[in-house]
Coordinates of C-alpha atoms in Angstrom, one line a residue:
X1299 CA 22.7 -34.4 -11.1
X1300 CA 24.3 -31.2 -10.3
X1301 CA 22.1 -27.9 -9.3
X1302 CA 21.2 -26.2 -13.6
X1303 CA 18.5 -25.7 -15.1
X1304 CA 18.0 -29.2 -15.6
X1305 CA 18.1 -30.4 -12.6
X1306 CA 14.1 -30.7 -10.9
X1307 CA 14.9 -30.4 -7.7
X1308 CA 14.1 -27.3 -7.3
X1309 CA 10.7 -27.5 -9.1
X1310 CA 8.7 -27.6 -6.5
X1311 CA 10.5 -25.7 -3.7
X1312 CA 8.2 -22.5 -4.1
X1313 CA 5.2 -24.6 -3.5
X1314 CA 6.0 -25.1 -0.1
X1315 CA 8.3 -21.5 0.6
X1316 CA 6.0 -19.6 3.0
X1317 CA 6.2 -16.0 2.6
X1318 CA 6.1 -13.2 4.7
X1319 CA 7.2 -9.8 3.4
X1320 CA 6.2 -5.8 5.4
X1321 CA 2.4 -5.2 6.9
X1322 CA 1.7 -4.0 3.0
X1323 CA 2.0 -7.4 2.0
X1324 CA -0.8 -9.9 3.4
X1325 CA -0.6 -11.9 0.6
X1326 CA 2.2 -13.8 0.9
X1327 CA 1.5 -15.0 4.5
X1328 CA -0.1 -18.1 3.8
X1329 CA 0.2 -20.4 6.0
X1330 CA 1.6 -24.2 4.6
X1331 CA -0.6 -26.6 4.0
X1332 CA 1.0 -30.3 4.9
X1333 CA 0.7 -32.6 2.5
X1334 CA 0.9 -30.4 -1.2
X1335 CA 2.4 -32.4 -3.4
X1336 CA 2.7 -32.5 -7.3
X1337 CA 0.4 -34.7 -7.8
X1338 CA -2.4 -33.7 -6.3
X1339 CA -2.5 -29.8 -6.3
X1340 CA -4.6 -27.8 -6.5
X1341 CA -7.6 -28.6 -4.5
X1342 CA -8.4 -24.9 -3.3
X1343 CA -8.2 -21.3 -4.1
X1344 CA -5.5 -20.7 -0.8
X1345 CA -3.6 -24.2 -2.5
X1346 CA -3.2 -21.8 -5.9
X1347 CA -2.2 -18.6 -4.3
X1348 CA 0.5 -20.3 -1.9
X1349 CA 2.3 -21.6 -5.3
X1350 CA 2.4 -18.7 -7.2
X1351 CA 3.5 -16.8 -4.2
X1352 CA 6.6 -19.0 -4.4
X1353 CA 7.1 -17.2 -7.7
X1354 CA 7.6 -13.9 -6.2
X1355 CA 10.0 -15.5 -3.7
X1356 CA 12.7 -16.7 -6.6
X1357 CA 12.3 -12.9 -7.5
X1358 CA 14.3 -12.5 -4.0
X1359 CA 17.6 -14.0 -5.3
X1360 CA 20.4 -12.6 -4.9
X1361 CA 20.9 -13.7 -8.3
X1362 CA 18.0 -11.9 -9.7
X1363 CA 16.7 -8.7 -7.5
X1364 CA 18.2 -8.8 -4.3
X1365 CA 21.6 -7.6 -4.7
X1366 CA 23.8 -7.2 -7.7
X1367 CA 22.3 -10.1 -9.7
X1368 CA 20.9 -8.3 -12.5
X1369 CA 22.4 -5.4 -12.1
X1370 CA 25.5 -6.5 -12.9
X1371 CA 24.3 -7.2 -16.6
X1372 CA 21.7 -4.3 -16.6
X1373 CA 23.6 -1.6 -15.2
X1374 CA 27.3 -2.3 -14.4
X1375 CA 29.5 -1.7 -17.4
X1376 CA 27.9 0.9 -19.1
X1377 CA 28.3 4.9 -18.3
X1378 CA 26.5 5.0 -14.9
X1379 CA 27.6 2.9 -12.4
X1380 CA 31.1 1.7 -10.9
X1381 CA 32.9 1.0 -7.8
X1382 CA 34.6 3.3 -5.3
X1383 CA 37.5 0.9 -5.3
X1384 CA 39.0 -2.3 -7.4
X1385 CA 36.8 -4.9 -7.3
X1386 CA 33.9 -6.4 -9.1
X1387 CA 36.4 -6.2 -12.4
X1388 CA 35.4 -8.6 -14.1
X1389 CA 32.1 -7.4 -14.4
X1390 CA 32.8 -3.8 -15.2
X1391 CA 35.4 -4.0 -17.2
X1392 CA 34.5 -6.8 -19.5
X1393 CA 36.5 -9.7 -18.4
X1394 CA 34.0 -12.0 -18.7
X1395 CA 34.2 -15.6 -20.0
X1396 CA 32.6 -19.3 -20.4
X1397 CA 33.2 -19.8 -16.5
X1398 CA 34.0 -16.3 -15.9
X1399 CA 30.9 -14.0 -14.5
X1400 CA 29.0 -15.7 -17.0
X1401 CA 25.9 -15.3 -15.0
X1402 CA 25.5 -18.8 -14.1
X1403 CA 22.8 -18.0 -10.7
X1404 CA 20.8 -15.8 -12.7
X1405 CA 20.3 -18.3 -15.3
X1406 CA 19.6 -21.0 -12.7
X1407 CA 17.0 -18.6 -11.1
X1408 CA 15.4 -17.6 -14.3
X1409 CA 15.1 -21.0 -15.3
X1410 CA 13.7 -22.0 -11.6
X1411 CA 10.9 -19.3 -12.6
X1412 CA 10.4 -20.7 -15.6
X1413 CA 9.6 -24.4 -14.7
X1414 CA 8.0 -23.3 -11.4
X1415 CA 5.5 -20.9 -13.9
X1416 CA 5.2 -24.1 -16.5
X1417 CA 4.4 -26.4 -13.9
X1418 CA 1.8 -24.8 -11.8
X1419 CA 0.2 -23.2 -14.8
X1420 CA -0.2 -27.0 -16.1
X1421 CA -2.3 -27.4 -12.8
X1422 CA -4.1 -24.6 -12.2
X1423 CA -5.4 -23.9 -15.8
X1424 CA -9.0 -25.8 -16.6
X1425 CA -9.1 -26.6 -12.6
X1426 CA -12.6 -26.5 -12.0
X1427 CA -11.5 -26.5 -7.6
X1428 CA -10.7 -23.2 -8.5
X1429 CA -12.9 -20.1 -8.0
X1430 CA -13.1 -18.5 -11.1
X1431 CA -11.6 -15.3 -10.0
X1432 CA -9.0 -17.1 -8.7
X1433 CA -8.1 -19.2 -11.7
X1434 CA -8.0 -16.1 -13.9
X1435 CA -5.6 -14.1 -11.7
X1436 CA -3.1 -16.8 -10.7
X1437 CA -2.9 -18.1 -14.6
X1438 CA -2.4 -14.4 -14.9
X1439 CA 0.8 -13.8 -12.7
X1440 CA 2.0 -17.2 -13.6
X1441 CA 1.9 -15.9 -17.6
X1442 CA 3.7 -12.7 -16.3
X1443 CA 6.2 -14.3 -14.1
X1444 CA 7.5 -16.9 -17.6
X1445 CA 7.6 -14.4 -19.3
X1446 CA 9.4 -12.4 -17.3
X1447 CA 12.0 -15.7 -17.0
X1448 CA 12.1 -15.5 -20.7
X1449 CA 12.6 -11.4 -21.4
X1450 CA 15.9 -11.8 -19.1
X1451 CA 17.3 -14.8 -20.5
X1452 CA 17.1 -14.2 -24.1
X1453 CA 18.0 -9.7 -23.1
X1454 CA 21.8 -11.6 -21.4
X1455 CA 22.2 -14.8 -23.6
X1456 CA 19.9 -14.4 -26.8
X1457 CA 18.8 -17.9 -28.1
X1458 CA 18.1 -20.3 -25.4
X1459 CA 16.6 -23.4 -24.0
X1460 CA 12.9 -22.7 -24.6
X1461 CA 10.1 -24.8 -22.7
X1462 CA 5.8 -24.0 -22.5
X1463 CA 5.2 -27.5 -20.6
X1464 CA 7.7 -28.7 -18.4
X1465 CA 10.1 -31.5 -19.9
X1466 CA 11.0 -35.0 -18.8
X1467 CA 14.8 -35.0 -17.1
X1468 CA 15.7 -36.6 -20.4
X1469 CA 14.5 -34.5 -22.8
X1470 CA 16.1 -31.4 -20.7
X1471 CA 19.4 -33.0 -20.5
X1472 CA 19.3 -32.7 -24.6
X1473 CA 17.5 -29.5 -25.1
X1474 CA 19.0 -26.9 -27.4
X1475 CA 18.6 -23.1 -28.1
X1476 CA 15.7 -22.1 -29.4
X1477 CA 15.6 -18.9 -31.6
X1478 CA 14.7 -15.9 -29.6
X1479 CA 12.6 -14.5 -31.6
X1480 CA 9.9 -17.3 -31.7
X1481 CA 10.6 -16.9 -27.5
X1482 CA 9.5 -13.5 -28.0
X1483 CA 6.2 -14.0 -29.9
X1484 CA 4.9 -16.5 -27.6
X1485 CA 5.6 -14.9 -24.2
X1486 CA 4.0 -11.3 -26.3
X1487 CA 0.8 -13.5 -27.0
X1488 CA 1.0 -14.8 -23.2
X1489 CA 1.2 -11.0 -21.9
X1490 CA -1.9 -10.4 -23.6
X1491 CA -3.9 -13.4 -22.2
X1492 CA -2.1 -12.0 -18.8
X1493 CA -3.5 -8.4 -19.2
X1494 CA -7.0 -10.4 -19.9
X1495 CA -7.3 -12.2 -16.6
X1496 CA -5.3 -10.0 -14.4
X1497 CA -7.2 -7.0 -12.5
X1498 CA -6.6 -3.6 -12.9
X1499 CA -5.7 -2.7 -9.3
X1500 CA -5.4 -5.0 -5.7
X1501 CA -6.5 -4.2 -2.2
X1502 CA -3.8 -2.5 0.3
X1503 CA -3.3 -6.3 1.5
X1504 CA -2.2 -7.1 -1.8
X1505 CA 0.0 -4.8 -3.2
X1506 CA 3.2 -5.9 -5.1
X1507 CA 1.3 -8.8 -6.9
X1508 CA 1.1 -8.3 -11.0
X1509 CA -1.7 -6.3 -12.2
X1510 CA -3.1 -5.8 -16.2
X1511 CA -0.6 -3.2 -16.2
X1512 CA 2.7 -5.1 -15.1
X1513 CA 1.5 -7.1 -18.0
X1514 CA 0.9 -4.6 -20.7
X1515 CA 4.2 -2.7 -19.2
X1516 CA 6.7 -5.7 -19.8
X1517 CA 5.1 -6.6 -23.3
X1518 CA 5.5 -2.7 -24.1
X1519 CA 9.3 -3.4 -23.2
X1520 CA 9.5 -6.9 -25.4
X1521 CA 8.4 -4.5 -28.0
X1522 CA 10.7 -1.9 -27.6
X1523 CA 13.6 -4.2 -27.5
X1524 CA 13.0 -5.4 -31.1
X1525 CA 12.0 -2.1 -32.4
X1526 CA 8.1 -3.1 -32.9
X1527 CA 6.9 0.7 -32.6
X1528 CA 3.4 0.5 -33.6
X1529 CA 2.9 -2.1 -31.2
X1530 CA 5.1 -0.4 -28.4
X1531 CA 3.0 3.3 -28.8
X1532 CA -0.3 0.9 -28.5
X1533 CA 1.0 -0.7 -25.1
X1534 CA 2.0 2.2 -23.9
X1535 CA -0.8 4.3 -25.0
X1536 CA -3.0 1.7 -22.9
X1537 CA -1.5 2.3 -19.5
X1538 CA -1.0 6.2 -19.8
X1539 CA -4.9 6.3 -21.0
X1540 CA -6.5 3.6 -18.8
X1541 CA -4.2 2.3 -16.1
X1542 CA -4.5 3.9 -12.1
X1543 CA -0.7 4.7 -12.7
X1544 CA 0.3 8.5 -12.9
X1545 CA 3.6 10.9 -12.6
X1546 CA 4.2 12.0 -9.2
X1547 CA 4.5 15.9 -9.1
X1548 CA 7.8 15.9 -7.1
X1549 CA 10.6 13.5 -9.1
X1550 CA 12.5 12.6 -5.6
X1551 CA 9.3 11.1 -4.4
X1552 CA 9.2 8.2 -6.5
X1553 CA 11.9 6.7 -5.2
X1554 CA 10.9 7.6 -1.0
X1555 CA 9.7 4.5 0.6
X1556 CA 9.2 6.0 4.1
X1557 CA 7.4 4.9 6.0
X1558 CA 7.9 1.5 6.2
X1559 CA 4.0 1.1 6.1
X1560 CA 3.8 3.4 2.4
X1561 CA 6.2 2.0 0.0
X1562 CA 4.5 2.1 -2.9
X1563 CA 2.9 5.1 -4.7
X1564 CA 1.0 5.3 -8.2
X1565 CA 4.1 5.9 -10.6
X1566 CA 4.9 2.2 -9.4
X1567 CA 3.5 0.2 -12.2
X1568 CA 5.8 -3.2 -10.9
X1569 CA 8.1 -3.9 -8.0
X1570 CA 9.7 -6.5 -6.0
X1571 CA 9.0 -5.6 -3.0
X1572 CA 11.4 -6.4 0.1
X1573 CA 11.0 -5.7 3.6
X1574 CA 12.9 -5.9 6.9
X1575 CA 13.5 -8.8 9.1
X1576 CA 11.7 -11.1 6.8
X1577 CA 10.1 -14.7 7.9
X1578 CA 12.7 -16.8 6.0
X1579 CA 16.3 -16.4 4.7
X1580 CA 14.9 -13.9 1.6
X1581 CA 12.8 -11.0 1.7
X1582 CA 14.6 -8.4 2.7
X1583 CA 17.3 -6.8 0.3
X1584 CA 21.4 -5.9 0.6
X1585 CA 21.2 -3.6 -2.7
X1586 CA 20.9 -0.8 -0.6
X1587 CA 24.6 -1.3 0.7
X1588 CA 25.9 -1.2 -2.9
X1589 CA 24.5 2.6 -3.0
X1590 CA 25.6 3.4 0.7
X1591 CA 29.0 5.1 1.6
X1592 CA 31.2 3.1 3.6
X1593 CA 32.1 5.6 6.7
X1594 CA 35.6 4.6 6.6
X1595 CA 35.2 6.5 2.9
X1596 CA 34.4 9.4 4.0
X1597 CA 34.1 12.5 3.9
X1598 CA 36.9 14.0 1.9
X1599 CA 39.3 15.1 4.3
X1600 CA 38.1 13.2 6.8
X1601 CA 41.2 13.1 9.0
X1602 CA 41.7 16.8 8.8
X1603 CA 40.5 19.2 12.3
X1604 CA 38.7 21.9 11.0
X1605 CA 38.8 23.1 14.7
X1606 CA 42.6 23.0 15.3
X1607 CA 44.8 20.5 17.1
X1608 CA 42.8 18.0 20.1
X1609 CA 39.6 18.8 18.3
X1610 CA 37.6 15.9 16.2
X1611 CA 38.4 15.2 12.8
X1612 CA 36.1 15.7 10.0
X1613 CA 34.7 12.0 10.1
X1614 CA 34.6 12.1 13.6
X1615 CA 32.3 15.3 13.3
X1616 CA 30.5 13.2 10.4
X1617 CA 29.6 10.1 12.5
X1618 CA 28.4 12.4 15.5
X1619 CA 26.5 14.0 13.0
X1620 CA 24.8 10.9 11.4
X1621 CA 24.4 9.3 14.8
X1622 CA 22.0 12.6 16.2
X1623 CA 19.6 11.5 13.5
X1624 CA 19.9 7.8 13.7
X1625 CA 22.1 7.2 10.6
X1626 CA 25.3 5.8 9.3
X1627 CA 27.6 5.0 6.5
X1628 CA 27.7 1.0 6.8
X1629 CA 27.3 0.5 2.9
X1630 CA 29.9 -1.2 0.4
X1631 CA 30.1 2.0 -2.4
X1632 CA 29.9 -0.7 -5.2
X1633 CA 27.4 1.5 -7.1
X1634 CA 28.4 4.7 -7.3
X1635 CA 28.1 7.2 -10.1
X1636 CA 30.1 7.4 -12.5
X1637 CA 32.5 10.8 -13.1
X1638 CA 30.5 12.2 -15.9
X1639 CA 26.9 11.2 -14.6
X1640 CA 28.1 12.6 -11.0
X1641 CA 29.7 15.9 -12.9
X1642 CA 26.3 18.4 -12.7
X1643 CA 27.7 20.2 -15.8
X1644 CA 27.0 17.5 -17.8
X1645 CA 23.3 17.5 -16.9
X1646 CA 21.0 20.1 -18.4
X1647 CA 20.3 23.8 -16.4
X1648 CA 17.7 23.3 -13.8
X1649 CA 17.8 19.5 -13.7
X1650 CA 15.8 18.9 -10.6
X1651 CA 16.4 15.6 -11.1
X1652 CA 20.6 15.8 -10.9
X1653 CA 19.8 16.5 -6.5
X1654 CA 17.6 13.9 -6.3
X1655 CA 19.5 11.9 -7.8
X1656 CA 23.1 12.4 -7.1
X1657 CA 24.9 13.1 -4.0
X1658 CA 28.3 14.9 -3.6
X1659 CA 27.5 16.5 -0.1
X1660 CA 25.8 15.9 3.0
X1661 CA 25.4 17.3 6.6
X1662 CA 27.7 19.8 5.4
X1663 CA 30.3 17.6 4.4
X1664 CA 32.1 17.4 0.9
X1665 CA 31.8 13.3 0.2
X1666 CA 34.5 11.9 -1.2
X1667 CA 32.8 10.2 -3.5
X1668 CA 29.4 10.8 -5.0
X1669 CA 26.6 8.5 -4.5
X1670 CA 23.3 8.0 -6.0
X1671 CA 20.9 9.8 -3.8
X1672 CA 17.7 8.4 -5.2
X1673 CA 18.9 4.7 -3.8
X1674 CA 20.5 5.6 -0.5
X1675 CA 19.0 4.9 2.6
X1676 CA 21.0 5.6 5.8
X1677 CA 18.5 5.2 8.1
X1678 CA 19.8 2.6 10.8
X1679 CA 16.6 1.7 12.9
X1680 CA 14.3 0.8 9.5
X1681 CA 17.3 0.2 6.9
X1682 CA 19.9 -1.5 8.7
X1683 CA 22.8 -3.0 6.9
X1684 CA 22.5 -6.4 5.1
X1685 CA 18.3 -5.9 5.9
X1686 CA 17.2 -3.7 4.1
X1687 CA 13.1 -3.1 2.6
X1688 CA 13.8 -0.6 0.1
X1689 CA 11.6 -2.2 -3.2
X1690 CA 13.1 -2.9 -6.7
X1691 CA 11.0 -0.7 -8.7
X1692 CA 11.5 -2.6 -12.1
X1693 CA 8.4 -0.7 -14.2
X1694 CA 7.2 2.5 -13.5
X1695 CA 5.2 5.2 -15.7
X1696 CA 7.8 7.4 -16.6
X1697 CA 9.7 4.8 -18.7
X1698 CA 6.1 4.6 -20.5
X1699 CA 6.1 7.8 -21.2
X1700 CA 9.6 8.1 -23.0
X1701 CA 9.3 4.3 -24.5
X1702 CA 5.8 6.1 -26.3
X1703 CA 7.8 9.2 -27.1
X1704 CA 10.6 7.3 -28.9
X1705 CA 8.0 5.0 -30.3
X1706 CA 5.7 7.5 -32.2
X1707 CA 8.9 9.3 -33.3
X1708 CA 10.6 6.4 -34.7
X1709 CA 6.8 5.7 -36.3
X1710 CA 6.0 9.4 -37.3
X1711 CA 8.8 12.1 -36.2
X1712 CA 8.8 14.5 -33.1
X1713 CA 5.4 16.3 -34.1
X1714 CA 3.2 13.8 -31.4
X1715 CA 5.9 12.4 -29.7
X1716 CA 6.7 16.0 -27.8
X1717 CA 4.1 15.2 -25.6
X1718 CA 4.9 12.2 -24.3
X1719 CA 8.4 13.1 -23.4
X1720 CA 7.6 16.8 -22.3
X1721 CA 4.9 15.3 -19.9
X1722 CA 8.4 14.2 -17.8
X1723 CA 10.3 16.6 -18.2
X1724 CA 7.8 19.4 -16.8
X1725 CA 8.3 17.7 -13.3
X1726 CA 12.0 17.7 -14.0
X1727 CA 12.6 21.2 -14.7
X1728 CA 11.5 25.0 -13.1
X1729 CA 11.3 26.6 -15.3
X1730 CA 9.9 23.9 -17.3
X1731 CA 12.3 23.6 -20.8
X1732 CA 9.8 21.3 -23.3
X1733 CA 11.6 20.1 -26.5
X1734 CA 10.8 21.4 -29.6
X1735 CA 12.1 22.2 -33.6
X1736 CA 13.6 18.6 -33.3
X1737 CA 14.0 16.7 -36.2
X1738 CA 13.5 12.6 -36.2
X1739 CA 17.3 12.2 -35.6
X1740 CA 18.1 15.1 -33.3
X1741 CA 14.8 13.7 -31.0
X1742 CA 16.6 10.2 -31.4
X1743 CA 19.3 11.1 -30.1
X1744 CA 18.5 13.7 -27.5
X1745 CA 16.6 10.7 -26.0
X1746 CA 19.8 8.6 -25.3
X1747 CA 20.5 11.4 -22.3
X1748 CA 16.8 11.8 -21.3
X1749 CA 16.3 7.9 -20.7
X1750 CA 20.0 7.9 -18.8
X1751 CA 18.7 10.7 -16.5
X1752 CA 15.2 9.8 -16.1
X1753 CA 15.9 6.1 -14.9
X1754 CA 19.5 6.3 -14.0
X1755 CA 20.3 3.2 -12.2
X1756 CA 16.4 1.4 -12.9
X1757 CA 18.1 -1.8 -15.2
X1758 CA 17.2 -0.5 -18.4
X1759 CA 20.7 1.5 -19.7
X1760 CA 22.7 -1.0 -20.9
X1761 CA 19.9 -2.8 -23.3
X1762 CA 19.1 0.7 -24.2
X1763 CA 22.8 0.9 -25.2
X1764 CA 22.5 -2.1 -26.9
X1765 CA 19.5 -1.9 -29.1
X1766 CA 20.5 1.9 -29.8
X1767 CA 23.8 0.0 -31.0
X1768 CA 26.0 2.7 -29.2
X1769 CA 26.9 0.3 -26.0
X1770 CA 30.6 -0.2 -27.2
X1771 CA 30.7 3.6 -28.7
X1772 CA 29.6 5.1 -25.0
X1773 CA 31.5 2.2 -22.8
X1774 CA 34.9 3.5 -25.0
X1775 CA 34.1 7.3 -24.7
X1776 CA 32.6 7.5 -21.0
X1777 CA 35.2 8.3 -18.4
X1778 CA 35.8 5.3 -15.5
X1779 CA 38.1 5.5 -12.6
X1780 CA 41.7 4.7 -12.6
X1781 CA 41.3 1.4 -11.0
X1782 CA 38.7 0.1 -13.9
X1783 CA 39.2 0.3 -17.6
X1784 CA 36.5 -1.2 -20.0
X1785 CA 37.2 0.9 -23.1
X1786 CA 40.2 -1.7 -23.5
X1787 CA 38.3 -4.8 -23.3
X1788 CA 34.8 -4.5 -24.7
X1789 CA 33.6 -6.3 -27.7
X1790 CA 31.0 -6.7 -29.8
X1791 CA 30.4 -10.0 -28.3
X1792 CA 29.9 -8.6 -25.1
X1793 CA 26.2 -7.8 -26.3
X1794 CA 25.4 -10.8 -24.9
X1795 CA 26.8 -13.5 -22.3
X1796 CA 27.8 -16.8 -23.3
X1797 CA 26.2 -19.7 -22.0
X1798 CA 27.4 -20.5 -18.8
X1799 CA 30.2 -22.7 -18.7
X1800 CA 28.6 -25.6 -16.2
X1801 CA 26.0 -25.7 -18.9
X1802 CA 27.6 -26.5 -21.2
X1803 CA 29.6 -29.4 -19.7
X1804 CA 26.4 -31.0 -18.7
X1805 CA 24.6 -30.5 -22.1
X1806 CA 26.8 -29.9 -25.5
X1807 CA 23.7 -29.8 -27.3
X1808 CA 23.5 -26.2 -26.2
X1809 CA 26.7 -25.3 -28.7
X1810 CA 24.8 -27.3 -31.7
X1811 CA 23.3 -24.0 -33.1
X1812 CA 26.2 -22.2 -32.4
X1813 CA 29.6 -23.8 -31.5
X1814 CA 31.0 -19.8 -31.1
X1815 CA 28.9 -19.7 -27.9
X1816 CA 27.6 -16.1 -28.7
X1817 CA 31.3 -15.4 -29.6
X1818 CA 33.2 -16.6 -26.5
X1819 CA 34.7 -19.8 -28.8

């Protein structure tokens, strides 16, 4: 049967994936044990830990987290990100299709996730060869990582194959959508048996697995995304009040993962974490070259000789300049900022977070293009091209913050939700500018810019746009590049994907509930 979701495969290829990610990351270098099989796993606590550490590994798909995978549905096609040149069209400017950048790999991976988590929970939960501890956390991550299979799918496609136990081949070859809201509820009861087990924090050895707080952050998110408020301010309330998290004092530091050795730092709430020269094909990450310049780019001007005629032209003074401290442009400049976001007028006065975010010059060169600072890394020695460690930071405590503000003012009005969003924008602004003399609508909306600022590039814009209903209202009236041009093709359908194409050929059943194919039809 050909590689979908219902082929098995793949079920039990992250049993036996040995991982081996940077020094901070002792947790994934277990060593294989010959002769695992489904059948008679798990006979020890190391057995346990090597399977769900094959969970984190799918995480490293370029379909999902490593490159452009998600971020071509979460951030792509909205009024942050494009490319410096012609290509990746059909993403950006809504030319998408049954067949057509339908998002068939990230399905696939999400769905690998999914049985992986269903299978391995079927044998580790109850198993009395497990230490106790063991058994709670590994159920614990395995609860997280389904559910996290389960908020992508039904954020891109909406209703969709739904599975708790894994299937026979037969009955996944017939298996239709299942209402996401039902998908919803369950994985929301799972996160709380998940924030039950789980611990607060791990040892330095073990950072990057899920904590209680991963948890309780991506439940907070499930209920943001179908306007649950009370229950969102109660999530979120949990980890600013109890959780190890807390706002750095300096915004640019979030996002510095030097050195090597101290990626991660306590606004970090989750991350996929990546690292260089990986054990493996996977592990390290190539998103970093969507956010670097290409040298043969840049800098504006760059064949001009500021010095006269026989002197070195302006990118010839740029790479010299680079070189001295052991960088270079190698990057593709698929993600770069849009002209609006990039434009520092359209940011508010004293925005510390516009230069730590954007990038227009550098080495006192003009760029020709900006670039997002806060995702750049030039270095050449620890950040090469194509192998790259730079983490996915996909929850982190800032977006708690404004998901409580807009949660206790959609509940209540501005009053109590000034604090929430005022505690992040004090680090943001000097002199510090705190909101105030809002009403509910004029906090509402202010908070479209604040989130777009705050976690610019993060994979939360577009299903902000989309739950805010404004995505087709903001694609229309942002300003692209000449080369790209979705204001002419978006639609209301394009809200959601339609279910990939191979699919769909291999199981009709999919179009029973609805032969429109979320619209494509």
């Amino acid at each position: 049967m050909k590689n979908n979701i219902y082929s098995l495969l793949t079920i039990v290829v992250a049993l036996f994936t040995v991982l081996s990610f940077s020094a901070c990351e002792d947790f994934l270098e277990e060593d294989f044990r010959s002769g695992i099989t489904t059948d008679n796993f798990f006979n020890n606590d190391a057995e346990a830990l090597l399977a769900v550490n094959g969970t984190y590994r799918i995480l490293h798909r370029a379909s999902l987290y490593k490159t452009r995978g998600l971020d071509n549905y979460y951030v792509n096609g909205t009024d942050e990100v494009g490319p410096n040149r012609n290509v990746n069209g059909q993403i950006h400017n809504y030319l998408i299709g049954e067949g057509v950048s339908d998002g068939a790999d990230t399905w696939n991976s999400c769905y690998e996730l999914a049985r992986n988590a269903a299978l391995f929970l079927a044998s580790v939960e109850g198993n009395e060869k497990l230490s106790e501890s063991i058994r709670n956390q590994v159920t614990g991550e395995l609860l997280f990582m389904r559910a996290l299979a389960y908020f992508h799918l039904t954020n891109l496609w909406g209703d969709v194959p739904y599975f708790r136990e894994l299937p026979s081949t037969e009955e996944l070859s017939v298996i239709e959508r299942t209402d996401k809201v039902l998908i919803r509820s369950e994985m929301k009861e799972d996160l709380d048996r998940a924030f039950d087990l789980l611990p607060s924090e791990y040892g330095s050895s073990e950072l990057g697995r899920v904590s209680k707080w991963a948890a309780a952050a991506l439940k907070a998110k499930f209920h943001l995304l179908d306007s649950e408020w009370q229950d969102c301010l109660t999530e979120c309330q949990e980890i600013i009040d109890n959780s190890p998290h807390r706002l750095l004092d300096n915004f640019a530091d979030v996002f510095d993962q030097n050195p090597l050795t101290d990626q991660y730092n306590d606004e970090h709430i989750f991350v996929v974490d990546f690292t260089k020269d990986p054990v493996g094909s996977d592990g390290n990450t190539q998103r970093t070259d969507d956010y670097n310049p290409r040298i043969r780019d840049e800098p504006a001007n760059r064949n001009v000789r500021p010095g006269g005629d026989g002197t070195p032209t302006n990118v010839e003074l740029l790479s010299a300049a680079l070189a001295e401290q052991g960088e270079d442009m190698t990057g593709y400049g698929w993600a770069i900022p849009l002209p609006e976001i990039a434009d520092p007028a359209n940011w508010e006065d004293g925005d510390l977070r516009y230069d730590a975010s954007i990038v227009t010059e550098y080495l006192g060169f003009q760029l020709a293009f900006p670039y997002y600072r806060k995702n750049w890394n030039l270095n050449q020695e620890n950040s090469p091209r194509g192998n790259h460690p730079e983490n996915y930071i996909v929850f982190r405590l800032a977006d708690i913050y404004l998901m409580a503000a807009e949660a206790e003012n959609e509940l209540n009005g501005p009053a109590n939700a000034y604090t929430y969003v005022n505690t992040v924008r004090a680090r943001a602004f000097e002199p510090d500018r705190p909101w105030s003399g809002m009403s509910q609508q004029e906090f509402r909306e202010a908070m479209y810019d604040e989130r777009k600022f705050e976690l610019a590039t993060e994979g939360h814009r577009k299903m902000d746009l989309i739950r805010w209903g404004i995505l087709l209202e903001t694609v229309m009236n942002t300003e692209h590049r000449s080369f790209n041009n979705p204001a002419a093709n978006i639609q209301p359908k394009h809200v959601l994907l339609p279910i990939p194409l191979a699919e769909i050929l291999l199981n009709p059943n999919l179009l029973n509930s609805d032969p429109s194919n979320n619209g494509y039809r």
